[in-house]
Short mmCIF file of C-alpha atoms in Angstrom, two decimals:
data_model
loop_
_atom_site.label_atom_id
_atom_site.label_comp_id
_atom_site.label_asym_id
_atom_site.label_seq_id
_atom_site.Cartn_x
_atom_site.Cartn_y
_atom_site.Cartn_z
CA UNK K 1 39.94 26.15 110.61
CA UNK K 2 41.80 29.32 111.50
CA UNK K 3 40.55 32.56 110.04
CA UNK K 4 42.12 35.99 110.37
CA UNK K 5 40.70 39.20 108.95
CA UNK K 6 42.73 42.41 109.20
CA UNK K 7 41.38 45.93 108.88
CA UNK K 8 42.42 49.50 109.59
CA UNK K 9 45.11 50.04 107.00
CA UNK K 10 45.24 53.10 104.81
CA UNK K 11 47.24 56.16 103.89
CA UNK K 12 48.53 58.65 106.42
CA UNK K 13 51.09 61.43 106.56
CA UNK K 14 54.31 61.11 108.49
CA UNK K 15 53.77 61.66 112.17
CA UNK K 16 50.25 60.32 112.03
CA UNK K 17 48.64 57.28 113.64
CA UNK K 18 46.67 54.24 112.59
CA UNK K 19 45.13 51.35 114.48
CA UNK K 20 44.99 47.96 112.87
CA UNK K 21 42.56 45.28 113.98
CA UNK K 22 42.49 41.55 113.35
CA UNK K 23 39.44 39.47 114.08
CA UNK K 24 40.37 35.84 114.50
CA UNK K 25 38.63 32.55 114.95
CA UNK K 26 38.93 30.66 118.20
CA UNK K 27 42.49 29.95 119.31
CA UNK K 28 43.97 26.64 118.21
CA UNK K 29 46.32 26.20 121.16
CA UNK K 30 45.75 26.65 124.87
CA UNK K 31 48.66 29.06 125.32
CA UNK K 32 48.51 31.09 122.13
CA UNK K 33 50.76 33.81 120.84
CA UNK K 34 49.74 36.33 118.24
CA UNK K 35 51.88 38.71 116.26
CA UNK K 36 51.94 41.42 113.69
CA UNK K 37 54.31 41.05 110.74
CA UNK K 38 55.00 43.45 107.93
CA UNK K 39 56.46 43.18 104.47
CA UNK K 40 57.73 45.93 102.19
CA UNK K 41 58.11 45.41 98.43
CA UNK K 42 61.21 43.36 97.68
CA UNK K 43 61.82 42.50 101.33
CA UNK K 44 61.05 39.61 103.61
CA UNK K 45 58.18 39.38 106.07
CA UNK K 46 59.38 40.60 109.46
CA UNK K 47 57.76 40.07 112.81
CA UNK K 48 57.38 43.41 114.56
CA UNK K 49 55.26 42.73 117.64
CA UNK K 50 54.11 39.70 119.61
CA UNK K 51 51.72 39.23 122.51
CA UNK K 52 51.45 36.02 124.46
CA UNK K 53 48.64 34.32 126.33
CA UNK K 54 49.35 36.38 129.46
CA UNK K 55 49.32 39.66 127.57
CA UNK K 56 53.07 40.11 127.66
CA UNK K 57 54.30 41.90 124.55
CA UNK K 58 57.60 42.22 122.73
CA UNK K 59 58.65 44.48 119.87
CA UNK K 60 61.34 44.77 117.29
CA UNK K 61 63.64 47.74 117.80
CA UNK K 62 62.30 49.70 114.84
CA UNK K 63 58.80 50.01 116.34
CA UNK K 64 59.59 49.92 120.07
CA UNK K 65 58.03 52.93 121.77
CA UNK K 66 55.83 53.83 118.80
CA UNK K 67 53.65 50.76 118.29
CA UNK K 68 51.50 48.93 120.83
CA UNK K 69 50.10 45.44 120.40
CA UNK K 70 47.05 44.47 122.42
CA UNK K 71 44.24 41.94 122.38
CA UNK K 72 40.67 41.55 123.48
CA UNK K 73 40.02 37.86 123.94
CA UNK K 74 36.33 38.43 124.55
CA UNK K 75 36.08 39.92 121.07
CA UNK K 76 38.65 37.59 119.47
CA UNK K 77 40.46 40.68 118.24
CA UNK K 78 44.11 41.64 118.05
CA UNK K 79 45.14 45.28 117.69
CA UNK K 80 48.18 47.26 116.65
CA UNK K 81 48.23 50.94 117.57
CA UNK K 82 50.81 52.71 115.42
CA UNK K 83 51.95 56.21 116.34
CA UNK K 84 54.61 58.56 114.98
CA UNK K 85 54.51 56.81 111.64
CA UNK K 86 57.31 57.39 109.14
CA UNK K 87 57.62 56.50 105.44
CA UNK K 88 59.80 53.56 106.51
CA UNK K 89 56.68 52.02 108.09
CA UNK K 90 55.07 51.70 104.67
CA UNK K 91 54.34 48.00 104.19
CA UNK K 92 51.67 45.38 104.08
CA UNK K 93 50.83 44.38 107.64
CA UNK K 94 49.82 40.85 108.54
CA UNK K 95 48.17 39.49 111.63
CA UNK K 96 49.37 36.02 112.61
CA UNK K 97 48.41 33.37 115.12
CA UNK K 98 50.78 30.70 116.36
CA UNK K 99 49.35 27.26 115.79
CA UNK K 100 51.64 25.85 118.48
CA UNK K 101 51.43 26.71 122.18
CA UNK K 102 54.01 28.79 124.05
CA UNK K 103 55.08 30.76 120.97
CA UNK K 104 56.23 27.66 119.15
CA UNK K 105 56.69 29.54 115.89
CA UNK K 106 54.22 27.91 113.52
CA UNK K 107 52.56 31.03 112.20
CA UNK K 108 49.35 31.27 110.26
CA UNK K 109 48.88 34.66 108.56
CA UNK K 110 45.90 36.66 107.44
CA UNK K 111 45.62 38.31 104.04
CA UNK K 112 47.18 41.56 105.18
CA UNK K 113 46.28 45.23 105.12
CA UNK K 114 48.28 47.95 103.37
CA UNK K 115 49.73 50.89 105.28
CA UNK K 116 51.20 53.77 103.31
CA UNK K 117 52.95 56.67 105.02
CA UNK K 118 53.77 59.75 102.98
CA UNK K 119 56.36 62.37 103.84
#
């Protein structure tokens, strides 16, 4: 059974930084992808960063250059370093693991952690 536990959310002023962490159970697939999603009130859940089994990462335009996704497979932990935060980054952030190999798109999400950025 997959388990994901996020931490590191909180409140920060604009321009500040936060680092989210997600401890996960053992990977389901042999070529796993993991991602961070976020969801603001009244909006859909958007994928913002993905890292694949080789450590290659991709980002949505709105966070490119400010956020960094990384992983430590020895610790079964996924990270999201968030810098230069703005109020638009306020959302609930979810860690997700792909249950299919090669980024097949069958995501399993954690419970989420709230990030609030004040101006």
